[in-house]
Coordinates of C-alpha atoms and ligand atoms in Angstrom, one line a residue:
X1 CA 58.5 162.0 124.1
X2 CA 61.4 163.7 122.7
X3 CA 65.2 162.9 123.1
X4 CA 68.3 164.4 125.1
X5 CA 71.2 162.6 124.6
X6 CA 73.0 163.4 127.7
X7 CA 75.9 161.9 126.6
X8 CA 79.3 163.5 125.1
X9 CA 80.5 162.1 122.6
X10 CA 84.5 162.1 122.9
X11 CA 87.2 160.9 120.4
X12 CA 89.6 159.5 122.9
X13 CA 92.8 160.4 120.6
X14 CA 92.2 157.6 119.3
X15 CA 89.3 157.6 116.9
X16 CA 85.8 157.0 118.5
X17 CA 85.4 155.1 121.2
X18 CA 82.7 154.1 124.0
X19 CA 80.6 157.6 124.6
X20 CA 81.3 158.7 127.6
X21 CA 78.4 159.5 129.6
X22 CA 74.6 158.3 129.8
X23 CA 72.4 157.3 126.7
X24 CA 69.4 159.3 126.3
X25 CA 66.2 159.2 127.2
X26 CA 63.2 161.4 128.0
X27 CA 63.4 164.7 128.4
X28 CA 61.1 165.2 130.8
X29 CA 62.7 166.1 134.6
X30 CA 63.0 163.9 137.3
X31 CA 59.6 164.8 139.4
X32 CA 57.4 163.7 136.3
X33 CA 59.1 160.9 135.2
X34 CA 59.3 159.7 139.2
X35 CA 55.7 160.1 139.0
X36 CA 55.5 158.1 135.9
X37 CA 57.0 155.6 136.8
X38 CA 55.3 154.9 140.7
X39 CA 51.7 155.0 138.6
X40 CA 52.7 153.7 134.9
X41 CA 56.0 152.1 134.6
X42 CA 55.1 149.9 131.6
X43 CA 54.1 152.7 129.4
X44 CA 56.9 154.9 130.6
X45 CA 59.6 151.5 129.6
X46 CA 57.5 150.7 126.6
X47 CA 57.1 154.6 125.0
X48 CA 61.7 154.7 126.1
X49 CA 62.1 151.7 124.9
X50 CA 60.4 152.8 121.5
X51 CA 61.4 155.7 120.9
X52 CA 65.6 155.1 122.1
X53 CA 66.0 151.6 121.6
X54 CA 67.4 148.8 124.4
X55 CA 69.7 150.8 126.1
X56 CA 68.2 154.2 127.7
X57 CA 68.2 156.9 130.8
X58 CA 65.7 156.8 133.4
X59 CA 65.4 159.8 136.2
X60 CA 63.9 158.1 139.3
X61 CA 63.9 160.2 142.4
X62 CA 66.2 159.2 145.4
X63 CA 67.3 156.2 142.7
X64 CA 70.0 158.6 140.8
X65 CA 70.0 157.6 137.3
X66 CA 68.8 155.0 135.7
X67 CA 70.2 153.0 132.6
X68 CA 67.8 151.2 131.6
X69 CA 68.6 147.6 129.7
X70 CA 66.4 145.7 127.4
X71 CA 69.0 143.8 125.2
X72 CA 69.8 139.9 126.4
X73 CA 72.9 140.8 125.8
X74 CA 73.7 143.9 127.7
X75 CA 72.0 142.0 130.7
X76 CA 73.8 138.8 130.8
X77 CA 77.1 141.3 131.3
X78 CA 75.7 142.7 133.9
X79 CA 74.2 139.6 135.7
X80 CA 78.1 138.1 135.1
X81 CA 79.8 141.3 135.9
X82 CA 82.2 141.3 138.9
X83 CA 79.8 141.8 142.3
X84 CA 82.6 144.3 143.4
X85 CA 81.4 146.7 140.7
X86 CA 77.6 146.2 140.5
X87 CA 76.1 146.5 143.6
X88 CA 72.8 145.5 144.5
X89 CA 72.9 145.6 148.2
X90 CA 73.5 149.7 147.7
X91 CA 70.1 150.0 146.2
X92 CA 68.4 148.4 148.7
X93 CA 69.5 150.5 152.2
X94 CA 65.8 151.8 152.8
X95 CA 64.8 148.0 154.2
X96 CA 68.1 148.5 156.1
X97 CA 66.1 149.8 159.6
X98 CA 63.5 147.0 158.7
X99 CA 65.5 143.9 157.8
X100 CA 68.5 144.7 159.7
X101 CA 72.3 145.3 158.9
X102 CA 73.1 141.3 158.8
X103 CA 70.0 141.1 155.3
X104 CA 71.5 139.2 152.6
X105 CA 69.1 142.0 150.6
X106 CA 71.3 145.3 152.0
X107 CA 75.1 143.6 151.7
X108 CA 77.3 143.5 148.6
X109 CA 80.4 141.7 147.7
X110 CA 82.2 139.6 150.7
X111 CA 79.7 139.8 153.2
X112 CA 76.9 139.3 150.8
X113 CA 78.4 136.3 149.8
X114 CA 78.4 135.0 153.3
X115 CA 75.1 135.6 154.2
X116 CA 74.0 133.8 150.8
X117 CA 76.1 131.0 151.6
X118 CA 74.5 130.3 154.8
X119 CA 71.0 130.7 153.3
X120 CA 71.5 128.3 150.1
X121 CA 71.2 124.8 151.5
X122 CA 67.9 125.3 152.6
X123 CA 66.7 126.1 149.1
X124 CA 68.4 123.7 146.7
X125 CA 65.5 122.3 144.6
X126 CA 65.7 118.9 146.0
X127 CA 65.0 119.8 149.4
X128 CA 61.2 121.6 147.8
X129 CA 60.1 118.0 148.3
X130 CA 60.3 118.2 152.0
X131 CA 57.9 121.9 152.0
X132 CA 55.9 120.1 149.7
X133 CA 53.3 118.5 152.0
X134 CA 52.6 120.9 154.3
X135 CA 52.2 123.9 151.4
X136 CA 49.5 121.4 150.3
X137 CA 47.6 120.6 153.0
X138 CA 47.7 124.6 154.0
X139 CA 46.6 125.9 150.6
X140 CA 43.7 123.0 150.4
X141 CA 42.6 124.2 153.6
X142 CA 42.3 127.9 152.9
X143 CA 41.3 127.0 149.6
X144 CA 38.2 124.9 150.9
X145 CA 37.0 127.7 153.1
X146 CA 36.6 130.0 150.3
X147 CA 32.8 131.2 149.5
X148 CA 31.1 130.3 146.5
X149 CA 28.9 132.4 144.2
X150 CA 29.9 135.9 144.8
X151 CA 32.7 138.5 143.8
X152 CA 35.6 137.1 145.4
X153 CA 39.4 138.6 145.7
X154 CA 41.9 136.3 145.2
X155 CA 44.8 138.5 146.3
X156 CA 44.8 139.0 150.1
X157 CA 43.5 135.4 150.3
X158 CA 47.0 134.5 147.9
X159 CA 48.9 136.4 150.9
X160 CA 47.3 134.4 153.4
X161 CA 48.2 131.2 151.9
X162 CA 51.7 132.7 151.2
X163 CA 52.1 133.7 155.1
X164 CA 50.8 130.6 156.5
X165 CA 53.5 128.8 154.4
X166 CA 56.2 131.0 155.6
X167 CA 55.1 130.5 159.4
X168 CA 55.9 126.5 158.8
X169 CA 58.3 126.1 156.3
X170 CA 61.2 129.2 157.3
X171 CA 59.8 129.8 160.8
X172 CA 58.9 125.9 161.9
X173 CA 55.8 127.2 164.0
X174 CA 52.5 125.5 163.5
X175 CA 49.8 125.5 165.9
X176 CA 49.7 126.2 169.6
X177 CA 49.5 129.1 171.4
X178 CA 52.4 130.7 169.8
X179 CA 51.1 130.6 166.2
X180 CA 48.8 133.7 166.6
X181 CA 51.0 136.3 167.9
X182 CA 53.2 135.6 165.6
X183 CA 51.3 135.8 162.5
X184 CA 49.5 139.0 163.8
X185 CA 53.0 140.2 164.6
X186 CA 54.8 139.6 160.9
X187 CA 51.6 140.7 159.4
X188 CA 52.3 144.2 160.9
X189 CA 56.2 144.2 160.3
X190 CA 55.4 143.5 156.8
X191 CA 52.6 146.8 156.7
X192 CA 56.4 148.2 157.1
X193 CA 57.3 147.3 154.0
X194 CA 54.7 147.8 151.8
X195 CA 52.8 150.6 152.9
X196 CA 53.5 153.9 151.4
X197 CA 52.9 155.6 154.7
X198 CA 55.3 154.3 156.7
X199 CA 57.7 153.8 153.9
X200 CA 57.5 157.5 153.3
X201 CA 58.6 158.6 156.8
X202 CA 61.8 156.4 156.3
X203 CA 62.8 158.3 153.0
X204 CA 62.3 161.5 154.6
X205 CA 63.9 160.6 157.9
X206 CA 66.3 158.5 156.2
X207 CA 67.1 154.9 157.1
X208 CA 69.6 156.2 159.7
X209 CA 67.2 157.7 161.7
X210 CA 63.7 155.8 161.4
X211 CA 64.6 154.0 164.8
X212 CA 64.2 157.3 166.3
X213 CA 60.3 157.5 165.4
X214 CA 58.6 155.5 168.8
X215 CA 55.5 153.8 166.4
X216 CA 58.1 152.3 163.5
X217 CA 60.8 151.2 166.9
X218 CA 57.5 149.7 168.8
X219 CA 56.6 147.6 166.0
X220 CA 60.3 146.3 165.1
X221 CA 60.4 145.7 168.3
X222 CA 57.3 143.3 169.0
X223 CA 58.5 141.6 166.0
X224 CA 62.0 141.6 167.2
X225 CA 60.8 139.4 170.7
X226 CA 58.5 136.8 169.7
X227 CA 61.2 135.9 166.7
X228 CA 64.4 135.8 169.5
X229 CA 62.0 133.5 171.8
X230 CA 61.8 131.1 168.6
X231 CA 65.4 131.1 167.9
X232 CA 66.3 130.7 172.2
X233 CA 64.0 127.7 171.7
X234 CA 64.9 126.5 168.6
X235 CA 69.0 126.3 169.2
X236 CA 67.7 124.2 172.8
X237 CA 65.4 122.0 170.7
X238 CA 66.4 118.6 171.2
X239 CA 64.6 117.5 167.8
X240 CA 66.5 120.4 166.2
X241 CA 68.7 117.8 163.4
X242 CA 65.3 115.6 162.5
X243 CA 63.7 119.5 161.8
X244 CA 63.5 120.4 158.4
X245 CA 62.6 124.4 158.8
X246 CA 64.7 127.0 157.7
X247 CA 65.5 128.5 161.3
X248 CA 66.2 124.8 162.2
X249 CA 68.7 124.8 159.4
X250 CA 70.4 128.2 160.0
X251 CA 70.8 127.3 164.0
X252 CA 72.5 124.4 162.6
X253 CA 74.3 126.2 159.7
X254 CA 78.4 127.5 160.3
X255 CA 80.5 129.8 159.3
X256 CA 83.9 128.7 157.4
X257 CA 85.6 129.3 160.5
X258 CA 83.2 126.9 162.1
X259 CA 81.2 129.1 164.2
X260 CA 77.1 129.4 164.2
X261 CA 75.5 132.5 162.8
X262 CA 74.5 134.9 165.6
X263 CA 70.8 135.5 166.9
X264 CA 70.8 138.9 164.9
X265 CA 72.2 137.1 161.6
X266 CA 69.2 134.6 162.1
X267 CA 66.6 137.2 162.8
X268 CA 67.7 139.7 159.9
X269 CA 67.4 136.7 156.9
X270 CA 64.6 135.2 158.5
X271 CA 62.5 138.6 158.2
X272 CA 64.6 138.8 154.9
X273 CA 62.7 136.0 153.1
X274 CA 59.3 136.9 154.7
X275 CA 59.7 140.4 152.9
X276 CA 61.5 138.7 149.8
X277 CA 59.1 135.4 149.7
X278 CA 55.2 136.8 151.0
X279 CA 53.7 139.3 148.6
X280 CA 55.8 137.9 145.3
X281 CA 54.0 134.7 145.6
X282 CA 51.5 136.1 146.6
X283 CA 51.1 138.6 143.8
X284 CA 52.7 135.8 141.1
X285 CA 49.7 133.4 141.9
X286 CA 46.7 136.2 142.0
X287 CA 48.6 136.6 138.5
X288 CA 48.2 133.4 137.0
X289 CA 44.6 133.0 138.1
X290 CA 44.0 136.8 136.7
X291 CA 45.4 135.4 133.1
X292 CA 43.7 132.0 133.4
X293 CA 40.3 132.8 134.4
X294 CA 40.5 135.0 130.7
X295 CA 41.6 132.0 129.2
X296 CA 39.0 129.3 129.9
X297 CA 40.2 126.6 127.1
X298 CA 43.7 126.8 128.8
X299 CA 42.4 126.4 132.7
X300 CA 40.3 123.6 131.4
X301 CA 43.7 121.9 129.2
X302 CA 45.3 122.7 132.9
X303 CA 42.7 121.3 134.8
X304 CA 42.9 118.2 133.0
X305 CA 46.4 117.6 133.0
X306 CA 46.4 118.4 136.8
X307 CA 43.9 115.7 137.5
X308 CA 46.0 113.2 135.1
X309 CA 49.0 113.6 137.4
X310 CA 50.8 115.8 135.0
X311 CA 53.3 118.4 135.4
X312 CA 54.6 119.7 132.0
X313 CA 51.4 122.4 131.4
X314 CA 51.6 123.5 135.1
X315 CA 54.8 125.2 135.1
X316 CA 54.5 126.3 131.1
X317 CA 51.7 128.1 133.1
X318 CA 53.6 129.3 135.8
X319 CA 56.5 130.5 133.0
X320 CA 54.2 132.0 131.1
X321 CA 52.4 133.9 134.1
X322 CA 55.5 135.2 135.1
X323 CA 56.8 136.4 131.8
X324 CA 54.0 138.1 130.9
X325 CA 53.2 139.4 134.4
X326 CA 56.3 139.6 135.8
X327 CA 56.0 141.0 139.9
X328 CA 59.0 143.1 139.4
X329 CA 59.6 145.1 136.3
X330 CA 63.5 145.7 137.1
X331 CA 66.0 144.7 139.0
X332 CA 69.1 147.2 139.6
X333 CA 73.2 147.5 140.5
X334 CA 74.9 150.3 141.3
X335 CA 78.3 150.8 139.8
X336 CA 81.3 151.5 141.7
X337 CA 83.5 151.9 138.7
X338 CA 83.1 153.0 135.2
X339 CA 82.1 150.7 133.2
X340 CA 82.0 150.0 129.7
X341 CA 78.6 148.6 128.1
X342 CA 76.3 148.7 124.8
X343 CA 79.1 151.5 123.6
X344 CA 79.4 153.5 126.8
X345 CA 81.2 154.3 129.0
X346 CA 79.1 154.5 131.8
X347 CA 80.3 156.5 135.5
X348 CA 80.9 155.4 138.5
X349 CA 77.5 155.9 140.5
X350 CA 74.9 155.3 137.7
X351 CA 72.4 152.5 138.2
X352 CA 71.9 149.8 135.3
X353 CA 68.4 147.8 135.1
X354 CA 67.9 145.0 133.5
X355 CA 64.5 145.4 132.5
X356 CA 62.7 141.9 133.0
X357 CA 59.3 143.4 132.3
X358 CA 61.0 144.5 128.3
X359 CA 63.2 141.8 128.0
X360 CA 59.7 139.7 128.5
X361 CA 57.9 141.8 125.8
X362 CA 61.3 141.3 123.3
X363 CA 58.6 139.7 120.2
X364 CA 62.4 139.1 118.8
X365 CA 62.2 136.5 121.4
X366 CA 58.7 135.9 122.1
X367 CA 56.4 136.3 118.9
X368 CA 52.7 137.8 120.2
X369 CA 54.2 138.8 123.4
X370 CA 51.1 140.3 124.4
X371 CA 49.4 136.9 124.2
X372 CA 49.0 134.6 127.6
X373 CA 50.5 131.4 125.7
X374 CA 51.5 128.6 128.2
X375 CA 52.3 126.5 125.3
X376 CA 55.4 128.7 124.0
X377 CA 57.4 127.3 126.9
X378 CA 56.4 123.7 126.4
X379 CA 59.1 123.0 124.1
X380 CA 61.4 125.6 125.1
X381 CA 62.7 126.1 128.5
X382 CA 62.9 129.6 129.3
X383 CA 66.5 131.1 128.6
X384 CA 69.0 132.4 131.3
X385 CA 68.8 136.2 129.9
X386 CA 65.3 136.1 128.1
X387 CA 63.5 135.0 131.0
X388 CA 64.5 136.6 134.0
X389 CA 61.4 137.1 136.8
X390 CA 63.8 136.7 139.1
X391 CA 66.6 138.2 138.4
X392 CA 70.5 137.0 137.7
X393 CA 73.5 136.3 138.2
X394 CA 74.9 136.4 142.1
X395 CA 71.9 138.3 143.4
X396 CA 69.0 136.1 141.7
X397 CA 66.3 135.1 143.7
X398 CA 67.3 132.5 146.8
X399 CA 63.7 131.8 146.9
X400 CA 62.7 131.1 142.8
X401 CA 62.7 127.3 143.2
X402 CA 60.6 127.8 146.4
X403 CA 58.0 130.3 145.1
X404 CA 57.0 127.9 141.4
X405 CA 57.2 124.7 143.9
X406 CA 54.6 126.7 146.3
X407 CA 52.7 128.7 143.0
X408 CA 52.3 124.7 141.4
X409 CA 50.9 123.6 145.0
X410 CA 48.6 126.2 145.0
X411 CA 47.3 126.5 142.1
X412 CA 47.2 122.4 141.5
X413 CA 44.9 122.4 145.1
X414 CA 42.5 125.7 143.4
X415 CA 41.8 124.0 140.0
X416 CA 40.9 120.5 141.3
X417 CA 38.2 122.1 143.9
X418 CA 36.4 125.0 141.6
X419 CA 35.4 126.4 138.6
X420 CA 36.5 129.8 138.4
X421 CA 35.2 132.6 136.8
X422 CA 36.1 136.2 136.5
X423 CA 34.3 139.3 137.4
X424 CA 34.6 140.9 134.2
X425 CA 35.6 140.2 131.1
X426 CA 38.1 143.3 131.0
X427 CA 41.8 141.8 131.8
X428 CA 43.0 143.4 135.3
X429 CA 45.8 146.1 134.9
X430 CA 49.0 146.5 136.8
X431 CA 48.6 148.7 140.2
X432 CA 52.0 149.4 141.6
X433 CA 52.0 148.5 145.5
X434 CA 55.8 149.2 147.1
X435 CA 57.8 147.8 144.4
X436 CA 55.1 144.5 143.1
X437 CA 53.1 145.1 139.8
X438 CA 49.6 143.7 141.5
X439 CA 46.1 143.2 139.8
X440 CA 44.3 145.9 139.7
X441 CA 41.4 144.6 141.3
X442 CA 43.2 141.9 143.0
X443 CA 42.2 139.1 141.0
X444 CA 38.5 139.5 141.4
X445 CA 36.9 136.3 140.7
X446 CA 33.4 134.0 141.2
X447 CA 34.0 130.7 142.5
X448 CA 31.4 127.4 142.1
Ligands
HEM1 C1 57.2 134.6 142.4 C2 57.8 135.0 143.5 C3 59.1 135.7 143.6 C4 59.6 136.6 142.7 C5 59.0 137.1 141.4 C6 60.9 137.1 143.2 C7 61.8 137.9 142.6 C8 63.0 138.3 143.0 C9 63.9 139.3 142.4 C10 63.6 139.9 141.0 C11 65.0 139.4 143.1 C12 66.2 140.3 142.8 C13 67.2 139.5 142.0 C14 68.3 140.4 141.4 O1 68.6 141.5 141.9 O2 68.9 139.9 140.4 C15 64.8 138.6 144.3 C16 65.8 138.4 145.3 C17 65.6 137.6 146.4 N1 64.5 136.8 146.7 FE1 62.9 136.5 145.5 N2 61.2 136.4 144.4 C18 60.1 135.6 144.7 C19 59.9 134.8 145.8 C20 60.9 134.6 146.8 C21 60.7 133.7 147.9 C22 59.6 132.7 148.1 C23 61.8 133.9 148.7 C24 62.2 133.2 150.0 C25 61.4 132.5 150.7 C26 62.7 134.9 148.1 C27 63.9 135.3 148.6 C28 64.7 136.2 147.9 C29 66.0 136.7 148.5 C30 66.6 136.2 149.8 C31 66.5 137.6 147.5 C32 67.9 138.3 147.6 C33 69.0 137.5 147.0 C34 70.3 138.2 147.0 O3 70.4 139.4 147.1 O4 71.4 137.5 147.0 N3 62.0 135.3 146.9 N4 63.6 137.9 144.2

């Protein structure tokens, strides 16, 4: 890979200062490194990283550019930079037709702070307790229905588990009549968001526009009915301040001026964190059984300390899991103004990453990093800008307390009822699907 700087140096008047411009990075044009990047972004980050240290350009098509971040520091001032100058809604406008304009996801600075405001209570850690229960009994029932003794993928079976959580703990349904439509319904809004097919008509359309295609508005639009039934019933149910549900608690929720959020605010978060909250898990735990299952001596240390009533070497494991296979490689903000970081000036318009899937790989901060280690995070809790799965700063995950209370449910229920096994020796490698770094083979497994 050879270099480009595409940056100018410039003297200011004043001796040298920041350079004004973009660091370099491959030279390669933007189709091939696009490509790249859909089919092997770690080797594309690790071969940049290598060769131009923790601070390089990336060309992504319909992205922009790219400045890439792989230095603690450089992403801690961007995860505490002002909101007003590093956008993340911005990047996000293709899931604008899908998730709707009210989508904490597709909003930046005031109104993105409203949304988030409304959607925090229901996620403080304390109230994980509460979910607790039912995420068990859901994941021991799926869980005992699996079959033994041949090739089995963990993967979709993760996303069942994952969407039968959401339906009860954000959506408040369980059983009765209602309960199937639904599920079949979501399942087919999120096909909207994942596959490449549909998601490719909305680039080329573009987002303002997609409504116009009669397939992509009849499937919104199922979606769109049975959710505004739920939320009619939900603001008339008489049980709605014993309910502990998220759309209980957002029919409850107020604005600072004291009025409630509006049907379409409710229905635009609530598909929000099915999108944001379903395949992550999802992925995360398929994950953490793809590592394990290669690592019988630490499954068995976890088993037993599972079935001890311990805690500590469960979420080491989930830490670990999502260090080393993090479900997103970067996160990204737009910048509004030029801004100064790791000695550049950079403009107005450029995109910065922080790169969770290098800062994870640092062996600075995490000797072996190529190693599955549970134990490296026993006695040290992972850092605020070294371990960073889900993101930073004003934009990090709403849902990260949520998704390791529901991954330590799950997997906690799996290792009690089976010995598990891999197909092959060979570890899995990362398939991109949308934007989640997946198994390759979906976590391919034998159970007994
Ligand atoms: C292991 C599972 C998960 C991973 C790895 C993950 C990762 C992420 C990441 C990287 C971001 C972007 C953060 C940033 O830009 O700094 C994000 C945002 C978000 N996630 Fe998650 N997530 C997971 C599960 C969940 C769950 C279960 C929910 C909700 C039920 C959820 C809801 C959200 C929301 C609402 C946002 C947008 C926050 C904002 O823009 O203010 N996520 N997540």
């Amino acid at each position: 890979m050879e270099a480009t700087a595409t940056a100018a140096a410039s003297v200011n008047g004043h001796g040298p200062g920041p350079i004004r411009g973009l660091p370099p990075g491959p030279r390669m044009g933007r189709l091939p490194q696009t490509a790249i990047w859909s089919r092997r972004a770690q080797w594309l980050l690790e071969q940049s990283r290598a060769r131009f240290g923790p601070m390089f350009s990336l060309k992504i098509a319909y992205e922009g550019d790219w400045v890439v971040l792989a230095d603690p520091e450089l992403v801690k001032q961007v995860f505490t930079g002002d909101p007003r100058v590093f956008h993340a809604g911005e990047g996000n406008q293709i899931l604008r037709p899908i998730l709707g304009d009210n989508s904490v996801l597709v909003l930046d600075e005031k109104k993105h702070i409203t949304q988030r405001k409304l959607l925090l209570p229901p996620f403080h850690g304390e109230r994980m307790q509460a979910y607790g229960e039912k995420m068990g009994e859901i994941a021991a029932r799926e869980i005992e229905s699996w079959p033994t003794g041949v090739p089995y993928k963990l993967r979709p079976r993760m996303q069942a588990i994952t969407l039968e959580i959401i339906l009860e703990t954000v959506f408040g349904v369980h059983g009765g009549e209602r309960m199937g439509p639904l599920r079949d319904a979501l399942r087919d809004f999120l096909d909207l968001t994942t596959n490449p097919r549909v998601l490719l008509p909305v680039l080329m359309v573009g987002p303002k526009r997609v409504n116009s295609i009669p397939a992509f508005r009849r499937r919104v639009g199922r979606v769109d009915e049975l959710i505004g039934r739920e939320i009619t019933d939900r603001r008339a149910a008489e049980d709605l301040a014993e309910r502990d549900d998220i759309l209980s608690m957002l029919v409850a929720a107020r604005h600072e001026d004291g009025s409630p959020m509006s049907d379409s605010e409710i229905r635009d978060e609530l598909l929000t964190l099915l999108v944001a909250g379903h395949e992550t898990t999802a992925t995360a735990l398929s994950w953490a059984m793809e590592r394990l299952v290669r690592h019988p001596e630490k499954l068995e240390r976890l088993r037993d300390e599972v079935e001890a009533g311990e805690e500590a070497y469960l979420t080491a494991t989930i830490q670990e899991t999502l260090r080393l296979r993090p479900v997103i490689v970067v996160v990204v903000r737009k910048l509004t103004e030029p801004v100064e970081l790791g000695g550049y000036e950079l403009p107005a318009g450029a995109r910065v990453t922080p790169c969770i899937h290098l800062i994870h790989r640092d062996p600075q901060i995490y000797p072996e990093p190529e190693r599955f280690l549970p134990e490296r995070f026993l006695d040290n809790p992972p850092g605020t800008y070294t371990w960073i799965p889900f993101g930073g700063g004003v934009r990090r995950c709403l849902g990260a307390a949520f998704a390791q209370f529901e991954m330590a449910v799950v997997l906690r229920e799996l290792v009690r009822r089976h010995e598990i096994a891999p197909m092959t020796q060979a570890s899995e490698r990362p398939y991109r699907r949308a934007i989640t770094e997946t198994p390759r083979h979906d976590a391919e497994v034998v159970l007994s």
